[in-house]
Amino acid sequence: EKEGYEHFMIKEINEQPKGVHDTLHRRLNKEEKIELDGIKLTKEDLDRINKVYIVACGTAYHAGLVGKYAIEKFAKIPVDVAVASEFRYSDPFIDENTLFIAVSQSGETLDTLAALREAKRKGARIMSVVNVVGSSVARESDDVFYTWAGPEIAVASTKAYTTQLVSMYLIALNMADTKGSISQERYTEIVNELKTMPLKIENIVKNDEDLQKLADEQFNKENAFYIGRGLDVCVASEGSLKLKEISYIHSEAIAAGELKHGTIALIEEGRLVIALATQDRLYDKMLSNIQEVRARGAYVIGVAKEGNKEIEKTADKVIYIPDTMDELTPILSVVPLQLLSYYIAVARGCDVDKPKNLAKSVTVE
Ligand code: F6R
């Protein structure tokens, strides 16, 4: 059932164009407007909601970080994102005017489910973004939005994540449209750009020779640092998790602006730094950060949008993603990071689909 692929993980990375396409197109009606089948939030509901909590674990939490950005930017509602195991015990501010959004591939993660129940008990409206149809999280929610990733077998989540990202954008845009907090031109522009994502992802996946080569050169590293600014920090977190969970290389993600507040002490000759620089308005700042770590001997792999070549002067190696609007880059920039982690883990001889100590679905505390 690996259909010729060596591992489920690489198969699932390759299935992302389809997952993203299906998640998107099942929600676009004839007029190219977003219609969310399982979500019944009206304008009155949304006008009442003054706070959103997005709660999840691991990779799903990283999708939530992008969700916060999208909902705040388009729907103009304040959002908090929390890891479920913390949220449960934090006595969060919740009432009938709170919208709680659980994000979960399996829909069975115990901490996420417990957080959902706690929010429900306090009166929040419960929405979920789930991949497994009929799972516990889906059953206990008022509104369910299904990702159409298809079954995900590899322990390391890939296609669930990119489809969760698309879901967060669709929910945010739909909320914004219902509330009237976005212009029709802008709305249409973003929906049209979302429609280009499957092809753009395919373009990255089909041209991964550079990433394989890089992995063969870098697989022996003991540490890696992922840095970025703005939306790139969210993707840095996901890239870092992907690498550590399947290759067992210690890795950490931080906001590039935080480097000089501590972490730069760890940058020395040969350190691997993956620097995401996809955000136009933060590009120059990222180039300075890359210079800072290069000056201390780091080997820097930059990730930038096609056409932004300035970065070649500072980074050792640059991976380009197809051009897109800044708001949507996470859907693309995570893909080379998944591939890099995968090829590094393969080069290290790791059991990619079943990393040690990890289970696909965490149903214990
Ligand atoms: C990482 C990974 C985990 C899951 C987390 C949540 O690749 O797969 O971090 O994302 O255990 O699982 P779900 O989404 O099933 O709630």
XYZ file of C-alpha atoms and ligand atoms in Angstrom:
381
model
C 0.000 0.000 0.000
C 3.050 2.264 -0.180
C 2.417 2.310 -3.915
C 6.073 2.102 -4.848
C 7.301 4.639 -2.319
C 9.960 3.582 0.170
C 8.096 5.001 3.162
C 4.612 6.214 4.000
C 6.066 9.585 4.925
C 7.374 10.324 1.429
C 4.177 8.958 -0.086
C 2.157 11.303 2.098
C 4.409 14.261 1.294
C 3.647 13.532 -2.352
C -0.080 13.357 -1.638
C -0.194 16.944 -0.423
C -1.251 18.523 -3.730
C -4.288 16.243 -3.739
C -5.082 16.747 -0.029
C -4.853 20.508 -0.370
C -6.891 20.469 -3.576
C -9.647 18.328 -2.040
C -9.788 20.294 1.208
C -10.187 23.497 -0.786
C -12.384 22.527 -3.695
C -15.009 20.713 -1.690
C -15.681 24.067 -0.027
C -15.899 26.304 -3.088
C -19.342 26.752 -4.633
C -20.157 27.728 -8.214
C -19.633 31.394 -7.416
C -16.170 30.551 -6.043
C -17.299 31.430 -2.532
C -16.364 29.371 0.485
C -19.168 27.229 1.864
C -18.354 25.312 5.005
C -20.542 22.228 5.133
C -20.253 21.382 8.829
C -20.127 24.907 10.213
C -23.196 26.876 11.154
C -21.760 30.122 12.475
C -24.065 33.021 11.538
C -23.282 36.741 11.462
C -25.069 37.091 14.832
C -22.929 34.300 16.302
C -19.749 35.891 14.999
C -20.647 39.381 16.184
C -21.017 37.926 19.652
C -17.703 36.066 19.655
C -15.012 38.210 21.199
C -12.335 35.599 21.715
C -11.053 32.491 19.953
C -8.957 29.742 21.503
C -7.190 27.333 19.171
C -6.073 24.255 21.094
C -4.064 21.276 19.840
C -0.872 19.230 20.271
C 2.320 18.935 18.245
C 2.003 19.529 14.550
C -1.679 20.415 14.860
C -0.664 23.116 17.358
C 1.723 24.506 14.756
C -1.168 24.708 12.295
C -3.049 26.586 15.023
C -0.281 29.204 15.150
C -0.963 29.994 11.502
C -4.696 29.896 12.259
C -4.274 32.655 14.829
C -2.556 34.808 12.271
C -5.262 34.208 9.640
C -8.251 34.737 11.942
C -6.811 37.888 13.490
C -5.763 39.297 10.133
C -8.946 38.563 8.158
C -11.744 38.122 10.704
C -10.340 40.614 13.225
C -11.090 38.533 16.311
C -8.379 38.108 18.992
C -7.020 34.562 19.112
C -4.999 32.630 21.672
C -3.291 29.389 20.690
C -2.482 26.864 23.392
C -1.073 23.374 23.644
C -3.862 21.175 24.962
C -1.936 19.726 27.915
C -1.380 23.257 29.246
C -4.758 24.679 28.343
C -6.581 21.996 30.358
C -5.010 23.088 33.606
C -4.722 26.827 33.036
C -8.178 27.980 34.072
C -8.678 29.817 30.760
C -11.063 32.767 30.359
C -14.005 31.170 28.637
C -17.691 32.012 28.385
C -20.561 31.825 25.867
C -18.805 34.432 23.742
C -15.751 32.260 23.254
C -15.141 30.143 20.181
C -12.950 27.118 20.890
C -11.272 25.454 17.911
C -9.659 22.040 18.376
C -7.238 20.937 15.655
C -6.477 17.227 15.428
C -5.581 14.769 12.713
C -6.772 11.688 14.605
C -9.528 13.353 16.601
C -8.538 11.033 19.462
C -5.688 12.868 21.182
C -6.567 12.687 24.843
C -5.324 16.111 25.920
C -7.103 17.815 23.027
C -10.318 15.998 23.831
C -10.066 16.873 27.530
C -9.431 20.539 26.671
C -12.477 20.511 24.416
C -14.649 19.093 27.205
C -13.374 21.716 29.637
C -14.175 24.524 27.163
C -17.619 23.066 26.535
C -18.322 22.864 30.261
C -17.540 26.569 30.512
C -19.987 27.417 27.732
C -17.770 27.931 24.676
C -18.941 27.173 21.166
C -16.908 24.176 19.998
C -15.489 23.926 16.504
C -12.983 21.354 15.323
C -10.681 20.776 12.382
C -10.281 17.012 12.131
C -9.073 14.467 9.595
C -10.662 11.258 10.860
C -14.393 11.257 10.168
C -16.554 10.400 13.157
C -13.669 10.582 15.654
C -14.256 11.623 19.278
C -13.239 15.256 18.757
C -15.547 15.508 15.726
C -18.469 13.903 17.557
C -18.212 16.228 20.536
C -18.027 19.449 18.509
C -20.830 21.856 17.541
C -19.177 22.546 14.198
C -16.778 20.225 12.367
C -14.502 21.070 9.495
C -12.913 18.006 7.918
C -9.493 18.102 6.334
C -9.477 15.923 3.236
C -5.968 14.583 3.660
C -7.001 10.949 3.472
C -5.547 8.394 5.906
C -2.181 9.412 7.348
C -0.063 6.400 8.312
C 3.432 7.783 8.966
C 3.856 8.929 12.557
C 5.326 12.236 11.381
C 2.453 14.352 10.189
C 2.788 16.002 6.783
C -0.348 16.062 4.658
C -2.531 16.487 7.726
C -0.601 19.669 8.507
C -0.871 21.291 5.065
C -4.583 20.485 4.893
C -5.005 21.921 8.400
C -3.357 25.112 7.158
C -5.789 25.354 4.243
C -8.652 24.751 6.682
C -7.509 27.564 8.948
C -7.413 29.957 5.987
C -10.854 28.872 4.782
C -12.377 29.252 8.241
C -10.757 32.665 8.705
C -11.872 33.896 5.274
C -15.371 32.552 5.745
C -15.639 34.280 9.134
C -14.315 37.494 7.630
C -16.784 37.334 4.765
C -19.729 36.604 7.068
C -18.721 39.436 9.389
C -17.954 41.827 6.562
C -14.420 42.462 7.806
C -12.778 41.815 4.426
C -13.359 43.452 1.036
C -14.691 41.249 -1.787
C -11.635 42.050 -3.926
C -9.239 40.899 -1.245
C -11.348 37.824 -0.488
C -11.385 36.792 -4.151
C -7.685 37.491 -4.516
C -6.833 35.150 -1.613
C -9.222 32.394 -2.726
C -7.690 32.548 -6.212
C -4.214 32.315 -4.769
C -5.234 29.345 -2.585
C -6.316 27.590 -5.771
C -2.748 27.761 -7.093
C -1.335 25.927 -4.074
C -1.681 22.291 -5.232
C 0.382 22.959 -8.369
C 2.959 24.966 -6.453
C 3.373 22.205 -3.862
C 3.742 19.693 -6.663
C 6.453 21.835 -8.160
C 8.452 21.653 -4.899
C 7.921 17.927 -4.404
C 8.857 17.045 -7.972
C 12.088 19.046 -7.870
C 13.668 17.813 -4.666
C 17.134 16.784 -5.966
C 18.776 19.773 -4.255
C 17.169 18.797 -0.964
C 18.400 15.217 -1.272
C 21.900 16.497 -1.946
C 21.757 18.865 0.990
C 20.566 16.048 3.249
C 23.473 13.856 2.127
C 25.867 16.658 3.069
C 24.285 17.664 6.366
C 22.908 14.444 7.874
C 25.698 14.096 10.417
C 24.875 17.289 12.292
C 24.091 17.062 16.002
C 22.071 20.238 16.233
C 19.907 22.399 14.061
C 18.307 25.788 14.568
C 15.284 27.022 12.654
C 14.827 30.767 12.574
C 12.257 33.086 11.034
C 10.064 36.102 11.636
C 6.298 36.580 11.478
C 4.541 33.616 9.877
C 7.929 32.025 9.259
C 8.296 31.372 12.998
C 5.247 29.078 12.867
C 6.790 27.117 10.012
C 10.176 27.075 11.742
C 8.515 25.311 14.693
C 7.003 22.685 12.436
C 10.234 22.182 10.474
C 12.152 21.725 13.699
C 9.670 19.176 15.067
C 9.779 17.200 11.798
C 13.563 16.986 11.939
C 13.890 15.988 15.587
C 11.137 13.387 15.625
C 12.373 11.330 12.701
C 16.142 11.960 12.608
C 16.794 12.362 16.368
C 18.892 15.446 15.682
C 18.397 17.949 18.445
C 16.697 20.945 16.951
C 15.017 24.085 18.068
C 13.004 26.860 16.474
C 13.161 30.458 17.544
C 12.072 33.877 16.407
C 15.118 35.316 14.672
C 14.853 38.516 16.691
C 15.325 36.461 19.857
C 18.691 35.061 18.775
C 20.706 37.742 20.466
C 18.786 37.269 23.704
C 20.418 33.928 24.360
C 20.430 31.290 21.659
C 23.194 32.876 19.609
C 25.547 31.655 22.350
C 25.135 28.196 20.794
C 26.046 29.256 17.275
C 29.549 28.114 16.407
C 31.542 26.698 13.505
C 29.478 24.285 11.421
C 26.142 24.699 13.236
C 23.205 24.054 10.946
C 20.788 26.978 10.703
C 17.678 26.878 8.549
C 16.585 30.453 7.980
C 13.112 31.135 6.603
C 12.896 34.477 4.829
C 9.619 34.404 2.923
C 7.990 37.514 4.351
C 8.633 40.563 2.167
C 8.373 43.160 4.885
C 10.758 41.210 7.140
C 13.193 40.112 4.450
C 15.937 42.626 5.198
C 15.739 41.885 8.907
C 16.173 38.186 8.161
C 19.192 38.875 5.988
C 20.803 40.635 8.959
C 20.018 37.663 11.193
C 21.581 35.318 8.654
C 24.694 37.482 8.628
C 24.836 37.337 12.436
C 24.902 33.541 12.525
C 27.146 33.209 9.463
C 29.667 35.494 11.137
C 29.846 32.914 13.935
C 30.466 30.032 11.564
C 26.956 28.644 11.012
C 26.088 26.798 7.821
C 22.913 28.534 6.665
C 20.209 27.075 4.462
C 17.887 29.907 3.478
C 14.286 29.476 2.365
C 12.964 32.312 0.218
C 10.428 33.120 -2.454
C 11.511 32.725 -6.060
C 12.910 35.991 -7.321
C 14.210 37.217 -3.943
C 17.821 36.500 -4.791
C 19.481 38.921 -2.399
C 19.667 36.097 0.159
C 22.216 34.230 -1.990
C 24.810 36.766 -0.873
C 24.460 35.757 2.773
C 23.205 32.163 3.006
C 25.363 29.151 2.082
C 22.523 27.527 0.185
C 19.079 28.781 -0.780
C 15.907 26.798 -1.328
C 13.308 28.671 -3.326
C 9.566 28.232 -3.030
C 7.212 29.414 -5.790
C 6.103 33.025 -5.420
C 2.888 33.631 -3.489
C 1.336 36.239 -1.208
C 3.037 36.561 2.177
C -0.080 35.462 4.049
C -0.051 32.013 2.428
C 3.649 31.068 2.389
C 3.389 28.446 5.194
C 1.529 26.066 2.853
C 4.586 26.062 0.599
C 7.582 26.710 2.834
C 6.893 23.733 5.086
C 7.213 21.306 2.161
C 10.986 21.622 1.588
C 11.439 21.320 5.356
C 9.462 18.067 5.414
C 11.559 16.748 2.541
C 14.826 17.815 4.111
C 13.908 16.065 7.377
C 12.855 12.979 5.493
C 16.068 12.696 3.468
C 18.222 13.424 6.503
C 16.455 10.683 8.485
C 16.871 8.249 5.581
C 20.576 9.143 5.318
C 20.937 8.417 9.034
C 19.273 5.043 8.616
C 16.343 5.891 10.893
C 13.017 4.093 10.964
C 11.271 7.023 9.301
C 7.658 5.872 9.544
C 7.905 4.629 13.125
C 10.298 6.812 15.089
C 11.289 5.505 18.494
C 9.107 6.370 21.493
C 6.359 7.861 19.348
C 2.805 6.745 18.626
C 0.564 8.013 15.852
C -2.278 8.796 18.175
C -1.627 9.787 21.795
C -4.595 8.578 23.799
C -2.904 8.728 27.195
C -1.827 11.749 29.234
C 4.156 15.206 14.679
C 2.886 14.593 15.060
C 2.304 14.894 16.396
C 0.806 15.115 16.276
C 0.164 15.298 17.651
C -1.308 15.606 17.556
O 4.534 14.886 13.386
O 2.324 13.855 14.293
O 2.922 16.012 16.951
O 0.599 16.230 15.474
O 0.353 14.130 18.404
O -2.020 14.562 16.974
P -3.474 14.778 16.438
O -3.398 15.761 15.342
O -3.932 13.430 15.988
O -4.309 15.314 17.575
